[in-house]
Coordinates of C-alpha atoms and ligand atoms in Angstrom, one line a residue:
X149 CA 35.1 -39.8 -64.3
X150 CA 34.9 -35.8 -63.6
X151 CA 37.5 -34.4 -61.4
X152 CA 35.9 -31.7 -58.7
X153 CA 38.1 -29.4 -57.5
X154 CA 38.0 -28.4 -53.8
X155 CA 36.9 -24.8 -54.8
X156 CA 34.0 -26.8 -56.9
X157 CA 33.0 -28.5 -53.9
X158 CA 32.7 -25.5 -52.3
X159 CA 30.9 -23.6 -54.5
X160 CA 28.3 -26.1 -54.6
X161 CA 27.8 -26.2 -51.2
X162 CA 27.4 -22.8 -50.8
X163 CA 24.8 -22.4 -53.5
X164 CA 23.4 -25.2 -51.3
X165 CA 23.2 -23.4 -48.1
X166 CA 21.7 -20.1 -49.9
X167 CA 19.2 -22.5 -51.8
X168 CA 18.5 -23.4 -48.8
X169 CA 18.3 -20.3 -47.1
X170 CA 16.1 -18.9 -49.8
X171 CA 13.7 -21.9 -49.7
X172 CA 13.1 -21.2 -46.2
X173 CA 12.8 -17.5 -46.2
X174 CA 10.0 -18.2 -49.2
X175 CA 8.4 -20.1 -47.1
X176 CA 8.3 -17.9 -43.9
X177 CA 7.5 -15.0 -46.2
X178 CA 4.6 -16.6 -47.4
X179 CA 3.2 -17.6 -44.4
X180 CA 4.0 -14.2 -43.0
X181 CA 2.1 -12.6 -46.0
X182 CA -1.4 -15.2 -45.1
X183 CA -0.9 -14.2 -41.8
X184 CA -1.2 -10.6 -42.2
X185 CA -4.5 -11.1 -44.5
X186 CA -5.6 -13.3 -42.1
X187 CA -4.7 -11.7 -39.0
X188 CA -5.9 -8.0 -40.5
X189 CA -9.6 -8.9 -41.2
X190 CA -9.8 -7.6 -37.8
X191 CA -9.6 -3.9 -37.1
X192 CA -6.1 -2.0 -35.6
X193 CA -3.7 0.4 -36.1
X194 CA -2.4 0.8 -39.4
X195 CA 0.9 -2.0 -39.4
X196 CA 4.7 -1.9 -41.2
X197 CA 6.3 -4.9 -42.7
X198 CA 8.4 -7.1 -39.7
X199 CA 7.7 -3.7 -37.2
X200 CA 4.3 -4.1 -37.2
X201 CA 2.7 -1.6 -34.8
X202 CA 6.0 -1.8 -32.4
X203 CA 7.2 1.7 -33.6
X204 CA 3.9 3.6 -32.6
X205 CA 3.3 1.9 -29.1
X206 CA 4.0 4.2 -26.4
X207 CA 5.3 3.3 -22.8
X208 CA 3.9 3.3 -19.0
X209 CA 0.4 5.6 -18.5
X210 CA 0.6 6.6 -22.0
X211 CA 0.0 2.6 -23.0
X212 CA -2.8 1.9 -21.1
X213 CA -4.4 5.1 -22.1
X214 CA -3.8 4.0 -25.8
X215 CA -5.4 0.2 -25.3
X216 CA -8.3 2.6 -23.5
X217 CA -8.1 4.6 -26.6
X218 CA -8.6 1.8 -29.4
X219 CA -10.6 0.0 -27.6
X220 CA -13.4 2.5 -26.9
X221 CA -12.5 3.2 -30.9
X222 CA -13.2 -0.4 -31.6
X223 CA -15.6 -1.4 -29.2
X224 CA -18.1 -2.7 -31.8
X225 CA -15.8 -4.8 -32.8
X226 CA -15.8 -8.3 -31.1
X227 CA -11.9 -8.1 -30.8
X228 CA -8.7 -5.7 -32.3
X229 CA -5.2 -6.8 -33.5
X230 CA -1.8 -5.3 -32.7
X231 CA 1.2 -6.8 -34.4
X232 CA 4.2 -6.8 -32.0
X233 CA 7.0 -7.2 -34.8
X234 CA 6.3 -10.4 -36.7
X235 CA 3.7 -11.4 -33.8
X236 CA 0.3 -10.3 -33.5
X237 CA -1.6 -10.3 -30.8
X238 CA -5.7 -10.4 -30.7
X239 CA -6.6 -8.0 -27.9
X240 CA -9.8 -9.5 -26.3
X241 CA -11.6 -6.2 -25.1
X242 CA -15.7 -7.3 -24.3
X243 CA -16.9 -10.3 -22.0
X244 CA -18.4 -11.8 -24.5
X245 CA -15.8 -12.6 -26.8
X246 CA -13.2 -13.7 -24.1
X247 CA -15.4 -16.3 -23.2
X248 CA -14.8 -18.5 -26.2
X249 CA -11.3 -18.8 -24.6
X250 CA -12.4 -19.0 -21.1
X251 CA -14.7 -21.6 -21.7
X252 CA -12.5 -23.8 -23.5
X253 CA -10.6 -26.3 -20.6
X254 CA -7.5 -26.0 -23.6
X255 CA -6.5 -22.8 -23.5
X256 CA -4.6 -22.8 -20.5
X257 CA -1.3 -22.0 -21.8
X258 CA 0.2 -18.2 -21.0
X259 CA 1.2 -16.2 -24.1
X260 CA 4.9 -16.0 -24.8
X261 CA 5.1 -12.4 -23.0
X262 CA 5.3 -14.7 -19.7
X263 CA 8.5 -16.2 -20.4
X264 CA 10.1 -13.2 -19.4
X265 CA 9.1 -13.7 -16.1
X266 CA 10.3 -17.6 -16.3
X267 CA 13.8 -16.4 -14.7
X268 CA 11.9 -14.9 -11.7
X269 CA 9.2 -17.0 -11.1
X270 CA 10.4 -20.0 -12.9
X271 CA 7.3 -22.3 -14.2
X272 CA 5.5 -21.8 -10.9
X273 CA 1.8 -21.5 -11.0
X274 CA 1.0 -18.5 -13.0
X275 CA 3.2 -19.5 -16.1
X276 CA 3.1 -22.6 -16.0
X277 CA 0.5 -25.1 -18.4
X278 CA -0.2 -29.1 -18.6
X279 CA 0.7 -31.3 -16.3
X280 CA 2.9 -29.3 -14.0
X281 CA 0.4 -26.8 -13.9
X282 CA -2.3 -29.1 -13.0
X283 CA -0.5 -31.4 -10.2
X284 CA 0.7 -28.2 -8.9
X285 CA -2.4 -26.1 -8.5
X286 CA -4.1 -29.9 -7.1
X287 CA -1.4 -29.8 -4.5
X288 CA -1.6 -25.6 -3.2
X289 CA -5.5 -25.7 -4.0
X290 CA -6.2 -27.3 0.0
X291 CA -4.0 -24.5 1.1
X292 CA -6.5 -22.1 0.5
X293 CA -9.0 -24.3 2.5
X294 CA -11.5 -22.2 4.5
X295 CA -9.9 -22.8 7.8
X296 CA -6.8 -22.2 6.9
X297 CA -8.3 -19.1 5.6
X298 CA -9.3 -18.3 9.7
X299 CA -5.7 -18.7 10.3
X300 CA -4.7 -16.3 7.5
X301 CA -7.5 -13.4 8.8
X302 CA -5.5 -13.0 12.2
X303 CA -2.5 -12.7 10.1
X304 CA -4.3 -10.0 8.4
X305 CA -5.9 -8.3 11.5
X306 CA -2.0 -8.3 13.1
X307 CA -0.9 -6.3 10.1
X308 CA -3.6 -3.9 9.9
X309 CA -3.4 -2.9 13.2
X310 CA 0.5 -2.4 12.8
X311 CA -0.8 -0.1 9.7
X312 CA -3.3 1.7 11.6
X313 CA -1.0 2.6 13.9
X314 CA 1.7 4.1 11.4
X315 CA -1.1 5.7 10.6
X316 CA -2.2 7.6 12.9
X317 CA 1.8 8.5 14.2
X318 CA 2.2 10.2 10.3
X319 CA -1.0 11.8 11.1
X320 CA -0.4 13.3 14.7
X321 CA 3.0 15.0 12.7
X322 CA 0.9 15.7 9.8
X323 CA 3.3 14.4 7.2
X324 CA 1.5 13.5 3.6
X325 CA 0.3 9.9 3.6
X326 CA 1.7 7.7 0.1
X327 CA -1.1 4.9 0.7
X328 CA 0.0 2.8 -1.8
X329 CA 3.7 2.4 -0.3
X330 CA 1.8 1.9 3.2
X331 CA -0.4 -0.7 1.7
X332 CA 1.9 -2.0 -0.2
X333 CA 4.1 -2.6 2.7
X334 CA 1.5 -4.3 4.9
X335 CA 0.2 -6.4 2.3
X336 CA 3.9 -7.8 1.9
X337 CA 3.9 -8.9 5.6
X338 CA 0.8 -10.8 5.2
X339 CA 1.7 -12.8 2.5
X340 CA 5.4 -13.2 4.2
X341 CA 3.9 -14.7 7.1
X342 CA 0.6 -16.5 5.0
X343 CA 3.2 -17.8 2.8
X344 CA 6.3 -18.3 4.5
X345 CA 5.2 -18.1 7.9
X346 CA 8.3 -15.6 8.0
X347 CA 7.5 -12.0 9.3
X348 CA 9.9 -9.6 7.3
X349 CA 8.7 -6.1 9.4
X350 CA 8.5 -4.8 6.0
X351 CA 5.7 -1.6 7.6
X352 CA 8.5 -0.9 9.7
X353 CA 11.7 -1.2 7.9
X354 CA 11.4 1.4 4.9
X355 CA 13.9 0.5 2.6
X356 CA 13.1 -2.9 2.1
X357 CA 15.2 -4.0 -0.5
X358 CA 13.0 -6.6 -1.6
X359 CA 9.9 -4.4 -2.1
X360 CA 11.6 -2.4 -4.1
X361 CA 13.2 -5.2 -6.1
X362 CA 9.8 -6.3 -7.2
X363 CA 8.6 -3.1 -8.6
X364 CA 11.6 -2.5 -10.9
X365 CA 11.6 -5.8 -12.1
X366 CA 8.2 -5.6 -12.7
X367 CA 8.5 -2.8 -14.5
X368 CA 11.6 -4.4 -16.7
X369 CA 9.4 -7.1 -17.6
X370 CA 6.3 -4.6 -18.9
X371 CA 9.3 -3.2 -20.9
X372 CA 10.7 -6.3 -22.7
X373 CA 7.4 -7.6 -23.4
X374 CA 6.8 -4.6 -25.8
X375 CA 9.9 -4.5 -26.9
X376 CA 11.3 -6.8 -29.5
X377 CA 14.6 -5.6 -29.5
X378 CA 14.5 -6.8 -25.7
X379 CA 13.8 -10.1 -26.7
X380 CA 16.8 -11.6 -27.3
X381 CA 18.9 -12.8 -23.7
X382 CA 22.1 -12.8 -25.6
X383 CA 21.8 -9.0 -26.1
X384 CA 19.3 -7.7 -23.1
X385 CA 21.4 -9.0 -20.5
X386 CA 24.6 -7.1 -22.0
X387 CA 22.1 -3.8 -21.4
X388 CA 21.9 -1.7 -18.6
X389 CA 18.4 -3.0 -18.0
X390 CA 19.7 -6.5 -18.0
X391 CA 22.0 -5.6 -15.6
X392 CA 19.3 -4.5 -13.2
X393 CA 17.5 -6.9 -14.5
X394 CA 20.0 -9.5 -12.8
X395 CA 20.6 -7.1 -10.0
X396 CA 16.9 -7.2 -8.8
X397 CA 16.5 -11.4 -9.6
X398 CA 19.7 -11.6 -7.1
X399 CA 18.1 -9.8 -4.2
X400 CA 14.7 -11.4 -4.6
X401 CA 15.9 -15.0 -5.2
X402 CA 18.2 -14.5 -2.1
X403 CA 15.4 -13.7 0.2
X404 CA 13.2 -16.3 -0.6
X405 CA 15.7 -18.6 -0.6
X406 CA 16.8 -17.3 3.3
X407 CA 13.5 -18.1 4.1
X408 CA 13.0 -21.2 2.8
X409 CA 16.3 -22.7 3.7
X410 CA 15.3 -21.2 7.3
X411 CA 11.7 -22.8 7.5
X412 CA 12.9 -26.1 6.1
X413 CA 15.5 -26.7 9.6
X414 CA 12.8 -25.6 12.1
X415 CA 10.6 -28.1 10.3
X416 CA 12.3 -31.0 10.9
X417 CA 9.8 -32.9 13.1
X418 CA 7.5 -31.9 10.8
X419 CA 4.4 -31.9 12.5
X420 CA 1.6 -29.6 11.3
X421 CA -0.7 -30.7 13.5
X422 CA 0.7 -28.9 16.2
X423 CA 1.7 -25.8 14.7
X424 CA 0.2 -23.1 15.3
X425 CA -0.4 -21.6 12.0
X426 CA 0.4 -23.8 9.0
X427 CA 1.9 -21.5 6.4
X428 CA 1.7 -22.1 2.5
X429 CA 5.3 -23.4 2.6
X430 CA 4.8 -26.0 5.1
X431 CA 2.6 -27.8 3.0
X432 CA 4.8 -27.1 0.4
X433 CA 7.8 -29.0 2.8
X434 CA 5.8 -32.0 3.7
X435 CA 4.9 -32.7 0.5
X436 CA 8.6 -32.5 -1.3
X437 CA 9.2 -35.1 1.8
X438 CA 6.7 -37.7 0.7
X439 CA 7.4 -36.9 -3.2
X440 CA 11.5 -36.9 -3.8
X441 CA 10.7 -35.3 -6.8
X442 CA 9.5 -32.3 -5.8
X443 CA 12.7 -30.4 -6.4
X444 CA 14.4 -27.3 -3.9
X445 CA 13.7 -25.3 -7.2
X446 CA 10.2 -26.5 -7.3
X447 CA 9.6 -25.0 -3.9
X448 CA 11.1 -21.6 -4.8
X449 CA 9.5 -21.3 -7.7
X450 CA 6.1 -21.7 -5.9
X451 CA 7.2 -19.4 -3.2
X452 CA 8.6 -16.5 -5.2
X453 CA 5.0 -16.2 -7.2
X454 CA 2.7 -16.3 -4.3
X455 CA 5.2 -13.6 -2.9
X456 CA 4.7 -11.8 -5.9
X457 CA 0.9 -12.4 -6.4
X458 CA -0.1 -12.4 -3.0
X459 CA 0.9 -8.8 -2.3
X460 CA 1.3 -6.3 -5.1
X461 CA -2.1 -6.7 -6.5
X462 CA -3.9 -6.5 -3.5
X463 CA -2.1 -3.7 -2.3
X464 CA -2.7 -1.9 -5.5
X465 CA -6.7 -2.7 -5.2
X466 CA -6.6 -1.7 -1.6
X467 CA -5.3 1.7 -2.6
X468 CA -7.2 2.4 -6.0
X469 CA -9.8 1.7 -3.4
X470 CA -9.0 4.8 -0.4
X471 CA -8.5 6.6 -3.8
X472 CA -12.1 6.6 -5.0
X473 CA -13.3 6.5 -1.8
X474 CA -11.5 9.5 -1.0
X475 CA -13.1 11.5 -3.5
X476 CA -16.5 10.5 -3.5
X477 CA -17.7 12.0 0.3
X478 CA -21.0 10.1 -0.4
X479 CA -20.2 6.5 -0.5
X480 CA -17.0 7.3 2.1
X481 CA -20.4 8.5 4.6
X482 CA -22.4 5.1 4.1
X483 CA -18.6 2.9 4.5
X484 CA -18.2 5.1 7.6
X485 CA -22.2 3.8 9.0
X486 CA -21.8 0.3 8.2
X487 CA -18.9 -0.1 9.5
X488 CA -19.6 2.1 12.5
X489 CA -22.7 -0.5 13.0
X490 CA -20.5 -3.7 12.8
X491 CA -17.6 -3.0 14.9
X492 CA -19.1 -0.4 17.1
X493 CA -16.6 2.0 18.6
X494 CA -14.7 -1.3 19.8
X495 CA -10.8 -1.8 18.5
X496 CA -10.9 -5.9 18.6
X497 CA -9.7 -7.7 15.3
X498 CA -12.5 -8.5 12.4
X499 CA -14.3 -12.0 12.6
X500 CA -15.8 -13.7 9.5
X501 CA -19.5 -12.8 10.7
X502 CA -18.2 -9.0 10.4
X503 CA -16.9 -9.7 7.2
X504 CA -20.3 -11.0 6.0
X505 CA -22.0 -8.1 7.2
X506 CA -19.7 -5.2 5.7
X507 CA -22.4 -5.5 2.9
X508 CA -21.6 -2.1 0.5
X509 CA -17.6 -2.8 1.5
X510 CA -18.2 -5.7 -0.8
X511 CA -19.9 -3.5 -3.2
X512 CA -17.0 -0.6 -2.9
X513 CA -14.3 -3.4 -3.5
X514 CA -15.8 -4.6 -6.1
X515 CA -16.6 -1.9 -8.0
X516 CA -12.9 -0.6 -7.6
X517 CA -11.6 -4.3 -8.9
X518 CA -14.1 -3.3 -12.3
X519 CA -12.4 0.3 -12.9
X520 CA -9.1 -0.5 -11.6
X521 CA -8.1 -4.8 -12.1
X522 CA -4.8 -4.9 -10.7
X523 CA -4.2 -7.6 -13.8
X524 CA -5.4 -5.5 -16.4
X525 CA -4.3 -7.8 -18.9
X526 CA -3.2 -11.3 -19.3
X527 CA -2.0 -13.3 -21.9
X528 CA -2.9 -17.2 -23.4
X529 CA -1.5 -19.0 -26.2
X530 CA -5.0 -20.2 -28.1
X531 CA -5.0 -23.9 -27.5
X532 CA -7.5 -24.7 -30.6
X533 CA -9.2 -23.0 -33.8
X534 CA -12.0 -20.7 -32.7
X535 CA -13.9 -18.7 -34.7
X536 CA -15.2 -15.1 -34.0
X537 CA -18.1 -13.5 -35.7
X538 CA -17.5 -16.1 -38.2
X539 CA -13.6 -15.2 -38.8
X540 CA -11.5 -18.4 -38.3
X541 CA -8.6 -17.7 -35.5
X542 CA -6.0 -20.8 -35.8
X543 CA -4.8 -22.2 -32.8
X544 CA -1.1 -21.2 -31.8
X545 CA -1.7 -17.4 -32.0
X546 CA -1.5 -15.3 -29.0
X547 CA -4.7 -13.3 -27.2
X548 CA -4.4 -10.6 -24.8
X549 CA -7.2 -10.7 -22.7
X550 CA -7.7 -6.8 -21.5
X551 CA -10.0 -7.0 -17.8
X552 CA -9.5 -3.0 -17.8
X553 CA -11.6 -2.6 -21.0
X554 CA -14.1 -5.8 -20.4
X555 CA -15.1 -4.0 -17.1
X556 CA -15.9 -1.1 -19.2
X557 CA -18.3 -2.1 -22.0
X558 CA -20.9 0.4 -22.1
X559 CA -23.0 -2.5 -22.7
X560 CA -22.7 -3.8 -19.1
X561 CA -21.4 -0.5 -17.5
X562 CA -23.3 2.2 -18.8
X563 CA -21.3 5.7 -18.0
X564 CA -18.3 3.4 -17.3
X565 CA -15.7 5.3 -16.2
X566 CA -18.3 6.9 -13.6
X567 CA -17.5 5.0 -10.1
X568 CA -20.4 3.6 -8.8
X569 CA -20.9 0.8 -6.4
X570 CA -24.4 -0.1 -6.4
X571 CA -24.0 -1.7 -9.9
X572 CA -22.7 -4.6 -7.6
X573 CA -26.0 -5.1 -6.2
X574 CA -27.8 -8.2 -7.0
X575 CA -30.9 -6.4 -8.9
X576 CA -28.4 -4.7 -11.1
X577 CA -26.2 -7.2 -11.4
X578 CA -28.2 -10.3 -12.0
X579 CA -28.4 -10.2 -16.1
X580 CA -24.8 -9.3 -16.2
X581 CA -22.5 -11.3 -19.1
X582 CA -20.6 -13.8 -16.6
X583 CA -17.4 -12.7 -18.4
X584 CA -18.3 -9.0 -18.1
X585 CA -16.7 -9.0 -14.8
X586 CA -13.0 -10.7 -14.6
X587 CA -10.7 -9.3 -12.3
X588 CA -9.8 -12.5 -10.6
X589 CA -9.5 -14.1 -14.3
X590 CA -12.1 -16.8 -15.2
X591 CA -11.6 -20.4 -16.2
X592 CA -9.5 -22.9 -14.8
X593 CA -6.7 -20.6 -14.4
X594 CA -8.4 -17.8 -12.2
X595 CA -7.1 -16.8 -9.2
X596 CA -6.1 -19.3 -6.7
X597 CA -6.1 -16.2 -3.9
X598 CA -9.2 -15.2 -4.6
X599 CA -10.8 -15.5 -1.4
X600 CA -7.2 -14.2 0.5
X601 CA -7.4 -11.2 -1.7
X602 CA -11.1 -10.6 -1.1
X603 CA -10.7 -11.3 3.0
X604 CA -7.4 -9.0 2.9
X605 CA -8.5 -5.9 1.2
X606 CA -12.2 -5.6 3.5
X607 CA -9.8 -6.1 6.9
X608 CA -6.8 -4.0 5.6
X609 CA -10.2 -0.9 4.4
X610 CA -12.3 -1.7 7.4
X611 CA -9.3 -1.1 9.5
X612 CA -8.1 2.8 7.5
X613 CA -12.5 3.4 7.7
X614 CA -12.9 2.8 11.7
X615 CA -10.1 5.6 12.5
X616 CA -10.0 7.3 9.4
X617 CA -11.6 10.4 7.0
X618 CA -9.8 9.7 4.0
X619 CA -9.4 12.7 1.4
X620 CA -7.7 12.1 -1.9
X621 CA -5.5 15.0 -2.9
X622 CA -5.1 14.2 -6.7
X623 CA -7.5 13.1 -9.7
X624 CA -6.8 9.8 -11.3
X625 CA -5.6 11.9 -14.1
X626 CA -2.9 13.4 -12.0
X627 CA -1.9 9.6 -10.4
X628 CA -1.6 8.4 -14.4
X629 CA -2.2 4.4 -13.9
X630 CA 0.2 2.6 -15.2
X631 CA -0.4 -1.3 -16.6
X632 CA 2.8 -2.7 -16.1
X633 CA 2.2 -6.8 -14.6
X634 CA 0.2 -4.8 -11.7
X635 CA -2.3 -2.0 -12.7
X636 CA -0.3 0.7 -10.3
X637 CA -0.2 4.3 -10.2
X638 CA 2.9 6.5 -11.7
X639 CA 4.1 7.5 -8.6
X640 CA 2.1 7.1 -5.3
X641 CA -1.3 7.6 -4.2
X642 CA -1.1 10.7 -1.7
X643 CA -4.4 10.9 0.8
X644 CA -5.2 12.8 3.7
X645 CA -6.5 11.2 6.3
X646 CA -7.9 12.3 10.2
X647 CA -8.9 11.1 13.1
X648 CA -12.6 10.4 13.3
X649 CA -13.7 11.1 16.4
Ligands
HEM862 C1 -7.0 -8.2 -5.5 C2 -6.1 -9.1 -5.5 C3 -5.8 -10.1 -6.7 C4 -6.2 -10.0 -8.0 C5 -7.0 -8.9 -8.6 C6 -5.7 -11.2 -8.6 C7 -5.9 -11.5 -10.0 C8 -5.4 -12.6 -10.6 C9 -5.5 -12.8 -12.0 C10 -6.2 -11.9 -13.0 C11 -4.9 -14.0 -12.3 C12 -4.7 -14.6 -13.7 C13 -3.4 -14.0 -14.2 C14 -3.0 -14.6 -15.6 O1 -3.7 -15.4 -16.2 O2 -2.0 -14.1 -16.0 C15 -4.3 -14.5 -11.1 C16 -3.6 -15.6 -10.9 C17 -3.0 -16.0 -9.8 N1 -3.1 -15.4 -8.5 FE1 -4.2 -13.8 -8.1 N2 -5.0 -11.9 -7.7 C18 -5.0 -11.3 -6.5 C19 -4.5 -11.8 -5.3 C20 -3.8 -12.9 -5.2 C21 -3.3 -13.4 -3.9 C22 -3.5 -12.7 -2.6 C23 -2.7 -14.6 -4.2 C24 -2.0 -15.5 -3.3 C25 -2.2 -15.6 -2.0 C26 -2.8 -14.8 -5.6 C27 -2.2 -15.9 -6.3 C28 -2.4 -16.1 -7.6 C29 -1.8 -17.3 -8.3 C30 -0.8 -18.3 -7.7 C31 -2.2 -17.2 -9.6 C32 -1.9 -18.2 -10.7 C33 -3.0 -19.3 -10.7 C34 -3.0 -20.3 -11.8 O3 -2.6 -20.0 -12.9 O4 -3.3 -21.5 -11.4 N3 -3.5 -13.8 -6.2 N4 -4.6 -13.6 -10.1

């Protein structure tokens, strides 16, 4: 019989592990190598081994710029590829093309980019996919019922006129006006009280800490999505933007939790019928009472994305809006008439019939959603094969759906940087690609605030048009957009505004 020695033993098993080893990283290599022919069929930027294009991606404005750049480059092309180290990505840039996904009821599962957000906003409704994702959106769906909508547009008509009234105190001292913070401030006490049924006086108390809170972390997240070497939690939370990163999740998670905790003890005797307004997170309440299951987690989770939906996109639309608006004295003039013959020179709170009738306000908002979607892009993992222009795409790869470059195929949007509402009339609108126009996402997983949004932004304009010229002061050049989660601008939106008489 042959005697091993311990140091035989050994040596075996480490040629073991390195055989191993090797087999796998042959494998992996070789499937990295089909993947790059495969993947590079389509058009992009030129890639290097494991960095792919990480190394030439830039940051902020200068990012969205660069998607604007290659995709007017490409725009022939029915999609473009960007490798994000290892990882590439299919950047869907024309209506036609996204709605192979769209149209598909698989491919509802968000890209991998949304697990950063999964400490936040847990696996709420936005990043969440199967059956969690479809119980849960069953359960919130009645909450945007039409008459609980009613309830929501006095909510809306409260805050404005809280707004309209900083206004007009910043304009008697003549101090500059930063629209978006203003917005962006009302738009947070709406979906507080919608939502929570909780007012936070956010228009009033300046330094919320929680406003602020959900900008940087938004901004941390647009960072460690294109970033690999961000990727990793054992090493990003040792950095000094996983610090803040912690930093901000402890403020927001705090607040929501307040509120929560607060709403659940003066629910007791639960009994909506006699509330006056039901918010979002009673039904939420009632139902973890008739379904144990339904976790304290599960609630927050829920809560913390509708806070973070509900407000920061339509504030930013509200204010791209005053923006363009601001600068083009002709369409300002018509928004001035209509609303002038709706409301009258009265000050009482919009009804739906006004809404209805604030016919080109529609047109203004939407054509603001098509330059400026506050989701300029979204993610999805792709749920089955598909094939595109007759180039197979296999099922586990990750699309990035771009809204900000669909809404501007010259195909659909001739001149389509030009701002021009009336291509929301029906006669110019009627042979339009259905997926040409997506700012509230298409599919199964659009935008369960659709109507909010919609309702919001014309009371929250309607409001700034009754008492207000608006006059923008800088280009969009100077504001430099920036595509972080929320299509936002660098620094503010300064307007003027004055009195009408
Ligand atoms: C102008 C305003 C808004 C725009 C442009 C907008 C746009 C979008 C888009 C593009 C998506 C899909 C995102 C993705 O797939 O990653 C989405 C999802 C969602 N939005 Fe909005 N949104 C707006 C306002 C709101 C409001 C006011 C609320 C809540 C009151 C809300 C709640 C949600 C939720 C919960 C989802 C996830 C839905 C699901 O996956 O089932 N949004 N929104």
């Amino acid at each position: 019989m042959i005697e091993l020695s311990f140091s035989t033993v050994l040596r075996a098993f480490y040629v073991l592990i390195v055989a191993n080893f090797l087999v796998k990283f042959i494998k992996w290599l070789l499937n990295y190598i089909s993947k790059i022919n495969s993947v590079n069929r389509f058009k992009g930027l030129p890639m290097l081994p494991l960095l792919g294009n990480i190394h030439q991606l830039k940051t902020k404005h200068e990012f969205l710029m660069q998607m604007r750049y290659f995709s007017y480059k490409y725009k022939n092309e029915p999609l473009w590829r960007l490798w994000l180290g290892t990882m590439p990505n299919y950047i869907f840039h024309r209506g036609e093309y996204a709605e192979i996904l769209f149209s598909s009821a698989k491919n509802t599962q968000k890209s991998v980019q949304y697990n950063f957000l999964h400490p936040w906003l847990g696996t709420g409704l936005l990043t969440s996919y199967g059956d969690k994702w479809s119980t849960r959106r069953r359960l919130i769906t009645p909450t945007f019922h039409f008459e609980i909508l009613n309830d929501f547009l006095n909510v809306m008509n409260e805050q404005a006129l809280i707004m309209t009234d900083i206004l007009k105190n910043l304009v008697k001292n003549k101090q500059e006006i930063n629209i978006f913070e203003r917005l962006k401030a009302c738009a947070l006490d709406v979906i507080c009280e919608s939502a929570m049924g909780q007012n936070v006086n956010a228009q009033n108390d300046h330094s919320s800490d929680y406003v602020n809170a959900v900008a940087r972390i938004s901004e941390l997240v647009t960072y460690r999505f294109f970033d690999p070497l961000e990727w990793s939690d054992f090493i990003y939370y040792k950095t000094q933007k996983g610090k803040d990163f912690k930093r901000c999740l402890k403020i927001l998670h705090e607040f929501t939790t307040k509120v929560i905790l607060e709403r659940d003890g003066d629910l007791d005797d639960l009994d909506l019928q006699s509330r006056k307004r039901i918010a979002f997170l009673d039904l939420l309440l009632k139902a973890k009472r008739g379904d144990p299951t339904i976790t304290f987690d599960d609630i927050r989770e829920e809560v913390d994305t509708f806070m973070f939906e509900g407000h920061d996109t339509t504030a930013a639309a509200a204010s791209w809006a005053c923006q363009l608006i601001g600068s083009h004295p002709h369409v300002q003039k018509k928004l001035h008439e209509e609303i002038d013959s709706v409301l009258g020179e009265s000050d009482r709170p919009l009804n739906n019939d006004d809404l209805k009738e604030l016919k080109y306000l529609d047109l203004v908002i939407k054509e603001t959603l098509r330059l400026f979607p506050s989701v300029p892009y979204f993610g999805r993992v792709i749920s089955e094969d598909c094939d595109i222009d007759g180039f197979k795409i296999l099922k586990g790869e990750t699309a990035v759906i771009v809204a900000y470059m669909i809404h501007r195929d010259e195909k659909y949007y001739p001149d389509p940087e030009k701002f021009d509402p009336e291509r929301f009339l029906p006669e110019n609108s009627k042979d339009r690609h259905p997926y040409a126009y997506i700012p509230f996402s298409a599919g199964r997983r659009n935008c369960i605030g659709q109507r909010f949004a919609q309702m919001e932004e014309k009371v929250l304009l309607a409001n700034i048009l009754r008492y207000f010229d608006i006059t923008s002061v800088k280009t969009i050049d100077e504001l430099k957009p920036v595509g972080d989660l929320i299509l936002h601008p660098n620094d503010g939106i300064p307007i003027e505004l004055k009195l009408r008489c």
